[in-house]
PDB file of C-alpha atoms and ligand atoms in Angstrom:
ATOM      1  CA  MET G   1       0.523 -27.149  -6.991  1.00  0.00           C
ATOM      2  CA  GLU G   2       3.732 -29.341  -5.938  1.00  0.00           C
ATOM      3  CA  SER G   3       5.721 -26.294  -7.994  1.00  0.00           C
ATOM      4  CA  SER G   4       4.818 -23.275  -6.439  1.00  0.00           C
ATOM      5  CA  LEU G   5       7.338 -22.060  -3.748  1.00  0.00           C
ATOM      6  CA  ALA G   6       5.391 -21.177   0.134  1.00  0.00           C
ATOM      7  CA  ALA G   7       7.952 -18.758   0.831  1.00  0.00           C
ATOM      8  CA  GLU G   8      11.457 -17.689  -0.824  1.00  0.00           C
ATOM      9  CA  ALA G   9      14.261 -15.054  -0.229  1.00  0.00           C
ATOM     10  CA  ILE G  10      15.573 -13.300  -3.579  1.00  0.00           C
ATOM     11  CA  ASP G  11      19.155 -11.890  -3.423  1.00  0.00           C
ATOM     12  CA  VAL G  12      18.727 -11.085   0.168  1.00  0.00           C
ATOM     13  CA  VAL G  13      21.339  -9.225   2.387  1.00  0.00           C
ATOM     14  CA  LYS G  14      20.914  -8.142   5.861  1.00  0.00           C
ATOM     15  CA  VAL G  15      23.904  -6.419   7.314  1.00  0.00           C
ATOM     16  CA  PHE G  16      23.777  -6.061  11.851  1.00  0.00           C
ATOM     17  CA  GLY G  17      26.293  -3.358  13.151  1.00  0.00           C
ATOM     18  CA  LYS G  18      28.197  -0.563  12.337  1.00  0.00           C
ATOM     19  CA  GLY G  19      31.921  -0.013  10.690  1.00  0.00           C
ATOM     20  CA  ASP G  20      34.368  -1.891  12.580  1.00  0.00           C
ATOM     21  CA  ASN G  21      31.510  -4.196  14.126  1.00  0.00           C
ATOM     22  CA  VAL G  22      28.951  -5.069  10.695  1.00  0.00           C
ATOM     23  CA  VAL G  23      28.241  -8.862  10.332  1.00  0.00           C
ATOM     24  CA  ARG G  24      26.725  -9.372   7.059  1.00  0.00           C
ATOM     25  CA  ALA G  25      24.581 -12.211   8.257  1.00  0.00           C
ATOM     26  CA  LEU G  26      23.038 -12.803   5.105  1.00  0.00           C
ATOM     27  CA  ASP G  27      25.374 -11.921   1.956  1.00  0.00           C
ATOM     28  CA  HIS G  28      22.914 -12.668  -1.550  1.00  0.00           C
ATOM     29  CA  VAL G  29      20.860 -15.039  -0.549  1.00  0.00           C
ATOM     30  CA  THR G  30      18.401 -16.885  -3.079  1.00  0.00           C
ATOM     31  CA  VAL G  31      16.440 -19.923  -2.221  1.00  0.00           C
ATOM     32  CA  GLY G  32      13.475 -21.357  -2.346  1.00  0.00           C
ATOM     33  CA  PHE G  33      10.593 -23.357   0.012  1.00  0.00           C
ATOM     34  CA  PRO G  34       8.605 -25.519  -2.270  1.00  0.00           C
ATOM     35  CA  THR G  35       4.927 -25.818  -1.201  1.00  0.00           C
ATOM     36  CA  GLN G  36       4.378 -29.310   1.119  1.00  0.00           C
ATOM     37  CA  ARG G  37       7.915 -30.484   1.441  1.00  0.00           C
ATOM     38  CA  PHE G  38       9.450 -30.676   4.815  1.00  0.00           C
ATOM     39  CA  THR G  39      13.234 -28.130   4.232  1.00  0.00           C
ATOM     40  CA  ALA G  40      15.910 -28.056   7.254  1.00  0.00           C
ATOM     41  CA  ILE G  41      18.206 -25.184   7.404  1.00  0.00           C
ATOM     42  CA  MET G  42      21.515 -26.289   8.407  1.00  0.00           C
ATOM     43  CA  GLY G  43      24.759 -24.644   8.680  1.00  0.00           C
ATOM     44  CA  PRO G  44      27.540 -24.195  11.274  1.00  0.00           C
ATOM     45  CA  SER G  45      26.352 -21.365  14.701  1.00  0.00           C
ATOM     46  CA  GLY G  46      26.282 -18.115  13.489  1.00  0.00           C
ATOM     47  CA  SER G  47      25.979 -19.118   9.840  1.00  0.00           C
ATOM     48  CA  GLY G  48      22.443 -17.077   9.611  1.00  0.00           C
ATOM     49  CA  LYS G  49      20.193 -19.394   9.619  1.00  0.00           C
ATOM     50  CA  THR G  50      17.954 -17.569  12.099  1.00  0.00           C
ATOM     51  CA  THR G  51      18.716 -14.525  10.349  1.00  0.00           C
ATOM     52  CA  LEU G  52      17.625 -16.114   7.031  1.00  0.00           C
ATOM     53  CA  MET G  53      14.415 -17.218   8.806  1.00  0.00           C
ATOM     54  CA  HIS G  54      12.783 -14.184  10.792  1.00  0.00           C
ATOM     55  CA  CYS G  55      13.356 -11.960   7.106  1.00  0.00           C
ATOM     56  CA  LEU G  56      11.550 -15.297   5.225  1.00  0.00           C
ATOM     57  CA  ALA G  57       8.503 -15.019   8.435  1.00  0.00           C
ATOM     58  CA  GLY G  58       9.158 -10.266   8.495  1.00  0.00           C
ATOM     59  CA  LEU G  59       9.877 -10.836  11.303  1.00  0.00           C
ATOM     60  CA  ASP G  60      13.176  -8.689  10.219  1.00  0.00           C
ATOM     61  CA  THR G  61      13.409  -6.660   7.657  1.00  0.00           C
ATOM     62  CA  VAL G  62      16.339  -7.377   4.978  1.00  0.00           C
ATOM     63  CA  GLY G  63      18.909  -4.919   3.874  1.00  0.00           C
ATOM     64  CA  SER G  64      18.157  -6.082  -0.233  1.00  0.00           C
ATOM     65  CA  GLY G  65      16.815  -8.220  -2.032  1.00  0.00           C
ATOM     66  CA  ARG G  66      12.859  -9.211  -1.793  1.00  0.00           C
ATOM     67  CA  VAL G  67      10.738 -11.861   0.378  1.00  0.00           C
ATOM     68  CA  LYS G  68       7.278 -13.817  -0.593  1.00  0.00           C
ATOM     69  CA  ILE G  69       5.036 -15.833   1.473  1.00  0.00           C
ATOM     70  CA  GLY G  70       3.468 -17.596  -1.607  1.00  0.00           C
ATOM     71  CA  GLN G  71       2.484 -14.389  -4.189  1.00  0.00           C
ATOM     72  CA  ARG G  72       2.989 -11.543  -1.730  1.00  0.00           C
ATOM     73  CA  GLU G  73       5.783  -9.786  -1.393  1.00  0.00           C
ATOM     74  CA  LEU G  74       6.137  -8.452   2.518  1.00  0.00           C
ATOM     75  CA  THR G  75       9.411  -6.272   1.026  1.00  0.00           C
ATOM     76  CA  GLY G  76       7.975  -2.807   1.830  1.00  0.00           C
ATOM     77  CA  LEU G  77       5.088  -3.502   3.916  1.00  0.00           C
ATOM     78  CA  SER G  78       3.843  -1.920   6.546  1.00  0.00           C
ATOM     79  CA  ASP G  79       4.026  -3.202   9.951  1.00  0.00           C
ATOM     80  CA  ALA G  80       0.517  -3.812  10.880  1.00  0.00           C
ATOM     81  CA  ALA G  81       0.312  -5.588   7.068  1.00  0.00           C
ATOM     82  CA  LEU G  82       3.283  -7.472   8.479  1.00  0.00           C
ATOM     83  CA  THR G  83       1.449  -8.734  11.161  1.00  0.00           C
ATOM     84  CA  ARG G  84      -1.927  -9.093   9.340  1.00  0.00           C
ATOM     85  CA  LEU G  85       0.010 -12.011   6.923  1.00  0.00           C
ATOM     86  CA  ARG G  86       1.358 -13.503   9.305  1.00  0.00           C
ATOM     87  CA  GLY G  87      -1.269 -14.118  11.737  1.00  0.00           C
ATOM     88  CA  ASP G  88      -3.072 -15.546   8.310  1.00  0.00           C
ATOM     89  CA  HIS G  89      -0.110 -17.311   6.384  1.00  0.00           C
ATOM     90  CA  VAL G  90       2.488 -18.413   8.766  1.00  0.00           C
ATOM     91  CA  GLY G  91       2.731 -20.505  11.923  1.00  0.00           C
ATOM     92  CA  PHE G  92       5.686 -20.196  14.003  1.00  0.00           C
ATOM     93  CA  VAL G  93       7.439 -23.716  16.701  1.00  0.00           C
ATOM     94  CA  PHE G  94      10.136 -22.393  18.892  1.00  0.00           C
ATOM     95  CA  GLN G  95      12.340 -23.875  20.675  1.00  0.00           C
ATOM     96  CA  SER G  96      10.966 -22.467  24.082  1.00  0.00           C
ATOM     97  CA  PHE G  97       7.430 -24.654  23.215  1.00  0.00           C
ATOM     98  CA  ASN G  98       6.287 -20.433  24.197  1.00  0.00           C
ATOM     99  CA  LEU G  99       2.313 -21.495  25.785  1.00  0.00           C
ATOM    100  CA  MET G 100       0.653 -19.478  27.769  1.00  0.00           C
ATOM    101  CA  PRO G 101       1.300 -20.905  31.309  1.00  0.00           C
ATOM    102  CA  THR G 102      -2.474 -19.649  32.534  1.00  0.00           C
ATOM    103  CA  LEU G 103      -4.603 -21.155  29.182  1.00  0.00           C
ATOM    104  CA  THR G 104      -5.515 -25.226  28.382  1.00  0.00           C
ATOM    105  CA  ALA G 105      -4.262 -26.603  25.691  1.00  0.00           C
ATOM    106  CA  GLU G 106      -7.045 -26.036  23.976  1.00  0.00           C
ATOM    107  CA  GLU G 107      -7.123 -22.484  24.357  1.00  0.00           C
ATOM    108  CA  ASN G 108      -3.638 -22.102  23.532  1.00  0.00           C
ATOM    109  CA  ILE G 109      -4.370 -23.934  20.142  1.00  0.00           C
ATOM    110  CA  LEU G 110      -6.899 -21.597  19.133  1.00  0.00           C
ATOM    111  CA  LEU G 111      -5.226 -18.476  20.711  1.00  0.00           C
ATOM    112  CA  GLY G 112      -4.237 -17.139  17.530  1.00  0.00           C
ATOM    113  CA  LEU G 113      -7.704 -17.293  15.556  1.00  0.00           C
ATOM    114  CA  ARG G 114      -9.203 -16.277  18.544  1.00  0.00           C
ATOM    115  CA  LEU G 115      -7.047 -12.539  18.466  1.00  0.00           C
ATOM    116  CA  ALA G 116      -7.317 -12.633  14.772  1.00  0.00           C
ATOM    117  CA  GLY G 117     -10.764 -12.573  14.919  1.00  0.00           C
ATOM    118  CA  ARG G 118     -10.545 -15.858  12.872  1.00  0.00           C
ATOM    119  CA  ARG G 119     -13.330 -18.969  13.215  1.00  0.00           C
ATOM    120  CA  PRO G 120     -11.638 -22.540  13.589  1.00  0.00           C
ATOM    121  CA  ASP G 121     -12.329 -24.932  10.791  1.00  0.00           C
ATOM    122  CA  LYS G 122     -13.553 -27.289  13.694  1.00  0.00           C
ATOM    123  CA  ALA G 123     -13.121 -30.483  11.154  1.00  0.00           C
ATOM    124  CA  TRP G 124      -9.015 -29.981  10.386  1.00  0.00           C
ATOM    125  CA  PHE G 125      -8.596 -28.880  14.845  1.00  0.00           C
ATOM    126  CA  ASP G 126      -9.642 -32.390  15.292  1.00  0.00           C
ATOM    127  CA  THR G 127      -7.192 -33.505  12.584  1.00  0.00           C
ATOM    128  CA  VAL G 128      -4.983 -31.707  14.060  1.00  0.00           C
ATOM    129  CA  VAL G 129      -5.453 -33.430  17.802  1.00  0.00           C
ATOM    130  CA  ARG G 130      -5.579 -36.549  16.969  1.00  0.00           C
ATOM    131  CA  THR G 131      -2.459 -36.500  14.507  1.00  0.00           C
ATOM    132  CA  LEU G 132      -0.376 -35.135  17.242  1.00  0.00           C
ATOM    133  CA  GLY G 133      -2.597 -37.313  19.977  1.00  0.00           C
ATOM    134  CA  LEU G 134      -3.141 -34.470  22.029  1.00  0.00           C
ATOM    135  CA  SER G 135      -7.275 -35.377  22.430  1.00  0.00           C
ATOM    136  CA  SER G 136      -6.987 -36.354  26.169  1.00  0.00           C
ATOM    137  CA  ARG G 137      -4.929 -33.185  26.817  1.00  0.00           C
ATOM    138  CA  LEU G 138      -6.726 -30.231  25.276  1.00  0.00           C
ATOM    139  CA  ARG G 139      -7.935 -29.360  29.304  1.00  0.00           C
ATOM    140  CA  HIS G 140      -4.222 -29.630  31.132  1.00  0.00           C
ATOM    141  CA  LYS G 141      -2.721 -26.793  31.202  1.00  0.00           C
ATOM    142  CA  PRO G 142       0.955 -26.619  30.150  1.00  0.00           C
ATOM    143  CA  SER G 143       2.559 -26.947  33.069  1.00  0.00           C
ATOM    144  CA  GLU G 144       0.716 -30.268  33.449  1.00  0.00           C
ATOM    145  CA  LEU G 145       2.334 -31.453  30.486  1.00  0.00           C
ATOM    146  CA  SER G 146       5.675 -32.733  29.297  1.00  0.00           C
ATOM    147  CA  GLY G 147       8.138 -30.850  27.727  1.00  0.00           C
ATOM    148  CA  GLY G 148       7.284 -33.653  24.134  1.00  0.00           C
ATOM    149  CA  GLN G 149       3.534 -32.879  24.708  1.00  0.00           C
ATOM    150  CA  GLN G 150       3.919 -28.912  25.550  1.00  0.00           C
ATOM    151  CA  GLN G 151       5.856 -29.147  21.927  1.00  0.00           C
ATOM    152  CA  ARG G 152       3.052 -30.917  20.234  1.00  0.00           C
ATOM    153  CA  VAL G 153       0.773 -28.199  21.456  1.00  0.00           C
ATOM    154  CA  ALA G 154       2.610 -25.379  20.031  1.00  0.00           C
ATOM    155  CA  CYS G 155       3.026 -27.502  16.811  1.00  0.00           C
ATOM    156  CA  ALA G 156      -0.918 -27.596  16.672  1.00  0.00           C
ATOM    157  CA  ARG G 157      -1.153 -24.033  16.946  1.00  0.00           C
ATOM    158  CA  ALA G 158       1.572 -23.593  14.254  1.00  0.00           C
ATOM    159  CA  LEU G 159      -0.703 -25.707  11.951  1.00  0.00           C
ATOM    160  CA  VAL G 160      -4.764 -25.245  13.011  1.00  0.00           C
ATOM    161  CA  GLY G 161      -4.824 -22.006  10.800  1.00  0.00           C
ATOM    162  CA  ARG G 162      -3.418 -24.020   8.115  1.00  0.00           C
ATOM    163  CA  PRO G 163      -0.723 -21.502   7.056  1.00  0.00           C
ATOM    164  CA  LYS G 164       1.481 -21.479   3.950  1.00  0.00           C
ATOM    165  CA  VAL G 165       4.041 -22.185   5.877  1.00  0.00           C
ATOM    166  CA  VAL G 166       5.282 -23.135   8.899  1.00  0.00           C
ATOM    167  CA  PHE G 167       8.697 -22.107  10.402  1.00  0.00           C
ATOM    168  CA  ALA G 168      10.610 -24.002  13.018  1.00  0.00           C
ATOM    169  CA  ASP G 169      13.533 -22.844  14.768  1.00  0.00           C
ATOM    170  CA  GLU G 170      15.073 -25.368  16.819  1.00  0.00           C
ATOM    171  CA  PRO G 171      11.910 -27.278  17.390  1.00  0.00           C
ATOM    172  CA  THR G 172      14.117 -30.248  19.445  1.00  0.00           C
ATOM    173  CA  GLY G 173      16.208 -28.103  21.138  1.00  0.00           C
ATOM    174  CA  ASN G 174      15.016 -28.617  24.536  1.00  0.00           C
ATOM    175  CA  LEU G 175      13.883 -31.998  24.284  1.00  0.00           C
ATOM    176  CA  ASP G 176      14.786 -35.387  24.648  1.00  0.00           C
ATOM    177  CA  SER G 177      15.399 -37.681  21.521  1.00  0.00           C
ATOM    178  CA  ARG G 178      12.061 -39.891  21.820  1.00  0.00           C
ATOM    179  CA  SER G 179       9.998 -36.555  22.085  1.00  0.00           C
ATOM    180  CA  SER G 180      12.134 -35.650  19.705  1.00  0.00           C
ATOM    181  CA  ALA G 181      11.495 -37.831  17.605  1.00  0.00           C
ATOM    182  CA  GLU G 182       7.922 -37.954  18.525  1.00  0.00           C
ATOM    183  CA  VAL G 183       7.991 -34.177  17.198  1.00  0.00           C
ATOM    184  CA  LEU G 184       9.229 -34.513  14.251  1.00  0.00           C
ATOM    185  CA  SER G 185       7.462 -37.372  13.367  1.00  0.00           C
ATOM    186  CA  PHE G 186       4.748 -35.461  13.580  1.00  0.00           C
ATOM    187  CA  LEU G 187       5.684 -32.189  10.972  1.00  0.00           C
ATOM    188  CA  GLN G 188       6.941 -34.906   8.165  1.00  0.00           C
ATOM    189  CA  THR G 189       3.342 -36.136   9.076  1.00  0.00           C
ATOM    190  CA  SER G 190       1.712 -33.042   8.250  1.00  0.00           C
ATOM    191  CA  VAL G 191       3.417 -32.437   5.440  1.00  0.00           C
ATOM    192  CA  ARG G 192       3.057 -35.990   3.555  1.00  0.00           C
ATOM    193  CA  GLU G 193      -0.018 -36.863   4.905  1.00  0.00           C
ATOM    194  CA  LEU G 194      -2.063 -32.754   5.829  1.00  0.00           C
ATOM    195  CA  GLY G 195      -0.302 -31.200   2.646  1.00  0.00           C
ATOM    196  CA  GLN G 196       1.289 -28.875   5.352  1.00  0.00           C
ATOM    197  CA  THR G 197       4.745 -26.997   4.424  1.00  0.00           C
ATOM    198  CA  VAL G 198       7.277 -26.475   7.310  1.00  0.00           C
ATOM    199  CA  VAL G 199      10.748 -25.117   7.488  1.00  0.00           C
ATOM    200  CA  MET G 200      13.063 -26.039   9.805  1.00  0.00           C
ATOM    201  CA  VAL G 201      16.586 -24.360  11.271  1.00  0.00           C
ATOM    202  CA  THR G 202      18.243 -26.969  12.676  1.00  0.00           C
ATOM    203  CA  HIS G 203      22.097 -28.269  13.691  1.00  0.00           C
ATOM    204  CA  ASP G 204      21.166 -31.427  14.559  1.00  0.00           C
ATOM    205  CA  PRO G 205      21.794 -33.992  11.827  1.00  0.00           C
ATOM    206  CA  VAL G 206      19.160 -37.191  13.216  1.00  0.00           C
ATOM    207  CA  ALA G 207      16.404 -33.629  13.062  1.00  0.00           C
ATOM    208  CA  ALA G 208      17.677 -33.086   9.459  1.00  0.00           C
ATOM    209  CA  SER G 209      17.082 -37.023   8.006  1.00  0.00           C
ATOM    210  CA  TYR G 210      13.237 -36.156   9.298  1.00  0.00           C
ATOM    211  CA  THR G 211      13.109 -32.872   5.799  1.00  0.00           C
ATOM    212  CA  ASP G 212      12.303 -33.869   2.383  1.00  0.00           C
ATOM    213  CA  HIS G 213      15.954 -32.209   1.578  1.00  0.00           C
ATOM    214  CA  GLY G 214      18.687 -29.386   3.474  1.00  0.00           C
ATOM    215  CA  VAL G 215      19.632 -25.946   2.556  1.00  0.00           C
ATOM    216  CA  LEU G 216      23.522 -25.727   4.007  1.00  0.00           C
ATOM    217  CA  LEU G 217      24.056 -21.841   4.937  1.00  0.00           C
ATOM    218  CA  ALA G 218      28.268 -20.772   5.779  1.00  0.00           C
ATOM    219  CA  ASP G 219      28.618 -16.976   5.919  1.00  0.00           C
ATOM    220  CA  GLY G 220      25.319 -16.127   4.993  1.00  0.00           C
ATOM    221  CA  ARG G 221      26.155 -17.704   2.193  1.00  0.00           C
ATOM    222  CA  ILE G 222      24.005 -20.987   0.620  1.00  0.00           C
ATOM    223  CA  ALA G 223      26.412 -23.656   0.444  1.00  0.00           C
ATOM    224  CA  GLY G 224      25.010 -26.427  -0.635  1.00  0.00           C
ATOM    225  CA  ARG G 225      21.797 -28.542  -1.031  1.00  0.00           C
ATOM    226  CA  LEU G 226      20.719 -32.487   0.067  1.00  0.00           C
ATOM    227  CA  ARG G 227      18.043 -34.721  -1.266  1.00  0.00           C
ATOM    228  CA  ARG G 228      16.258 -36.385   1.350  1.00  0.00           C
ATOM    229  CA  PRO G 229      19.017 -36.511   3.644  1.00  0.00           C
ATOM    230  CA  THR G 230      20.869 -38.967   6.047  1.00  0.00           C
ATOM    231  CA  PRO G 231      22.248 -38.283   9.544  1.00  0.00           C
ATOM    232  CA  ASP G 232      25.721 -39.312   7.870  1.00  0.00           C
ATOM    233  CA  ALA G 233      25.270 -36.628   4.672  1.00  0.00           C
ATOM    234  CA  VAL G 234      24.503 -33.717   7.264  1.00  0.00           C
ATOM    235  CA  SER G 235      27.416 -34.824   9.596  1.00  0.00           C
ATOM    236  CA  SER G 236      29.637 -34.707   6.923  1.00  0.00           C
ATOM    237  CA  ALA G 237      28.449 -32.124   4.702  1.00  0.00           C
ATOM    238  CA  LEU G 238      28.928 -29.781   8.404  1.00  0.00           C
ATOM    239  CA  ALA G 239      32.057 -31.069   9.131  1.00  0.00           C
ATOM    240  CA  ASN G 240      33.335 -30.467   5.310  1.00  0.00           C
ATOM    241  CA  LEU G 241      31.697 -26.049   6.339  1.00  0.00           C
ATOM    242  CA  GLY G 242      33.671 -26.563   9.553  1.00  0.00           C
ATOM    243  CA  ALA G 243      31.127 -26.756  11.675  1.00  0.00           C
TER     244      ALA G 243
HETATM  245  N1  ATP B 301      20.396  -8.479  16.449  1.00  0.00           N
HETATM  246  C1  ATP B 301      22.251  -8.599  16.166  1.00  0.00           C
HETATM  247  N2  ATP B 301      22.443  -7.756  16.319  1.00  0.00           N
HETATM  248  C2  ATP B 301      24.194  -7.945  15.952  1.00  0.00           C
HETATM  249  N3  ATP B 301      24.470  -9.058  15.165  1.00  0.00           N
HETATM  250  C3  ATP B 301      23.672  -9.989  15.259  1.00  0.00           C
HETATM  251  C4  ATP B 301      22.587 -10.160  15.629  1.00  0.00           C
HETATM  252  N4  ATP B 301      21.399 -11.499  14.879  1.00  0.00           N
HETATM  253  C5  ATP B 301      22.411 -12.243  14.309  1.00  0.00           C
HETATM  254  N5  ATP B 301      23.664 -11.331  14.175  1.00  0.00           N
HETATM  255  C6  ATP B 301      24.813 -12.195  14.152  1.00  0.00           C
HETATM  256  O1  ATP B 301      24.438 -12.319  12.678  1.00  0.00           O
HETATM  257  C7  ATP B 301      25.241 -13.673  12.047  1.00  0.00           C
HETATM  258  C8  ATP B 301      24.016 -14.565  12.148  1.00  0.00           C
HETATM  259  O2  ATP B 301      23.641 -15.251  13.403  1.00  0.00           O
HETATM  260  P1  ATP B 301      22.566 -16.027  13.049  1.00  0.00           P
HETATM  261  O3  ATP B 301      21.752 -15.889  14.315  1.00  0.00           O
HETATM  262  O4  ATP B 301      21.464 -15.443  12.408  1.00  0.00           O
HETATM  263  O5  ATP B 301      23.361 -17.412  13.043  1.00  0.00           O
HETATM  264  P2  ATP B 301      22.582 -18.964  13.378  1.00  0.00           P
HETATM  265  O6  ATP B 301      23.151 -20.118  12.145  1.00  0.00           O
HETATM  266  O7  ATP B 301      21.057 -19.296  13.654  1.00  0.00           O
HETATM  267  O8  ATP B 301      23.358 -19.464  14.381  1.00  0.00           O
HETATM  268  P3  ATP B 301      23.215 -20.249  15.813  1.00  0.00           P
HETATM  269  O9  ATP B 301      23.095 -21.923  14.865  1.00  0.00           O
HETATM  270  O10 ATP B 301      24.159 -20.353  16.153  1.00  0.00           O
HETATM  271  O11 ATP B 301      21.720 -20.052  16.456  1.00  0.00           O
HETATM  272  C9  ATP B 301      26.203 -14.060  13.432  1.00  0.00           C
HETATM  273  O12 ATP B 301      27.780 -13.442  13.244  1.00  0.00           O
HETATM  274  C10 ATP B 301      25.961 -12.726  14.408  1.00  0.00           C
HETATM  275  O13 ATP B 301      26.563 -12.838  15.549  1.00  0.00           O
END
């Protein structure tokens, strides 16, 4: 199913504010994110990266246009239906880990499934935990883990339900370079070896170089694309956009 799209925005417009304070955060954006690919969304500060991700994930509504996760259209769904669709088909990794401090790593990884009343697939859970090197850390609380380990727990939590797509918003923003490399390598492995789909917002050219391709945003519009981006190619593309 290589040519199918895990997530798609079609002619999406998103406006914040009113009158003199209007900001056109997304200005007729059309972009697709192929399944089993690792894609970076890049662009200068304020270019609309997070807004695009939030609209794609159904965390925010669009002003006009359409958004799809797999074959499902999000536009017009009720809040309850959106919550269910996110729970079943979307995983999230945030810059700030967002783990529950009183729960162990294993309980954090499984919390979303438990809340959704879904039974974890034991073989898949073991594969994800082993690939992330977390097997010996499952009984630890977040405060007993390093930042890199906490973010790996967050990656496992995002992947354990085998979502159609994982959205990662600056997942290495709070990590040192070694932990960043571990987390990025894992996200790459989850795509190349485990067949998952990851869309990552980043402004870091090194982080972007782990992806299969990059989508560049500027002023709320698609400003370019990069195949197999190298750090140098990303840096010069961003410099050309005035970042
Ligand atoms: N809730 C909001 N209310 C008003 N304006 C907003 C809101 N959210 C975003 N914006 C504006 O929309 C534009 C796009 O913001 P967005 O956060 O998507 O950019 P970004 O590319 O993710 O930026 P950064 O790299 O700095 O995080 C910016 O001009 C921002 O100020």
